[in-house]
Amino acid sequence: MRTITKEELTKTLGQHKLWLQGKGGEKADLSGSNLSYSNLR
């Protein structure tokens, strides 16, 4: 399991948001990521 940095998470979620809106981006794949100490608010 890998730990994801705040910057990586922000970038990944930004790209996922674009993907959801049909504006490019890409679907987020956080499988295998350790989000235990991530602030998801």
Short mmCIF file of C-alpha atoms in Angstrom, two decimals:
data_model
loop_
_atom_site.label_atom_id
_atom_site.label_comp_id
_atom_site.label_asym_id
_atom_site.label_seq_id
_atom_site.Cartn_x
_atom_site.Cartn_y
_atom_site.Cartn_z
CA MET A 1 0.00 0.00 0.00
CA ARG A 2 1.39 3.39 -0.91
CA THR A 3 0.88 6.69 0.86
CA ILE A 4 -0.41 9.46 -1.38
CA THR A 5 0.68 13.06 -0.82
CA LYS A 6 -1.74 15.95 -0.47
CA GLU A 7 -0.53 17.33 -3.80
CA GLU A 8 -1.04 14.00 -5.58
CA LEU A 9 -4.53 13.65 -4.12
CA THR A 10 -5.48 17.19 -5.13
CA LYS A 11 -4.27 16.60 -8.70
CA THR A 12 -5.97 13.20 -8.95
CA LEU A 13 -9.30 14.52 -7.67
CA GLY A 14 -9.10 17.54 -9.99
CA GLN A 15 -8.57 15.26 -12.99
CA HIS A 16 -11.41 13.00 -11.80
CA LYS A 17 -13.77 15.98 -11.54
CA LEU A 18 -12.98 16.94 -15.14
CA TRP A 19 -13.59 13.32 -16.19
CA LEU A 20 -16.99 13.30 -14.45
CA GLN A 21 -17.95 16.51 -16.24
CA GLY A 22 -16.94 15.07 -19.61
CA LYS A 23 -14.17 17.66 -20.00
CA GLY A 24 -11.18 15.35 -20.34
CA GLY A 25 -9.27 14.44 -17.23
CA GLU A 26 -9.20 10.83 -16.16
CA LYS A 27 -11.00 8.48 -13.81
CA ALA A 28 -9.33 8.36 -10.39
CA ASP A 29 -7.82 5.06 -9.33
CA LEU A 30 -6.90 5.19 -5.65
CA SER A 31 -6.77 1.43 -5.22
CA GLY A 32 -3.76 0.46 -3.17
CA SER A 33 -3.43 3.98 -1.75
CA ASN A 34 -3.30 4.65 1.98
CA LEU A 35 -5.69 7.52 2.75
CA SER A 36 -5.69 6.99 6.52
CA TYR A 37 -4.38 10.46 7.36
CA SER A 38 -5.83 12.33 4.40
CA ASN A 39 -8.28 15.16 5.00
CA LEU A 40 -11.08 14.39 2.56
CA ARG A 41 -13.25 17.37 3.44
#
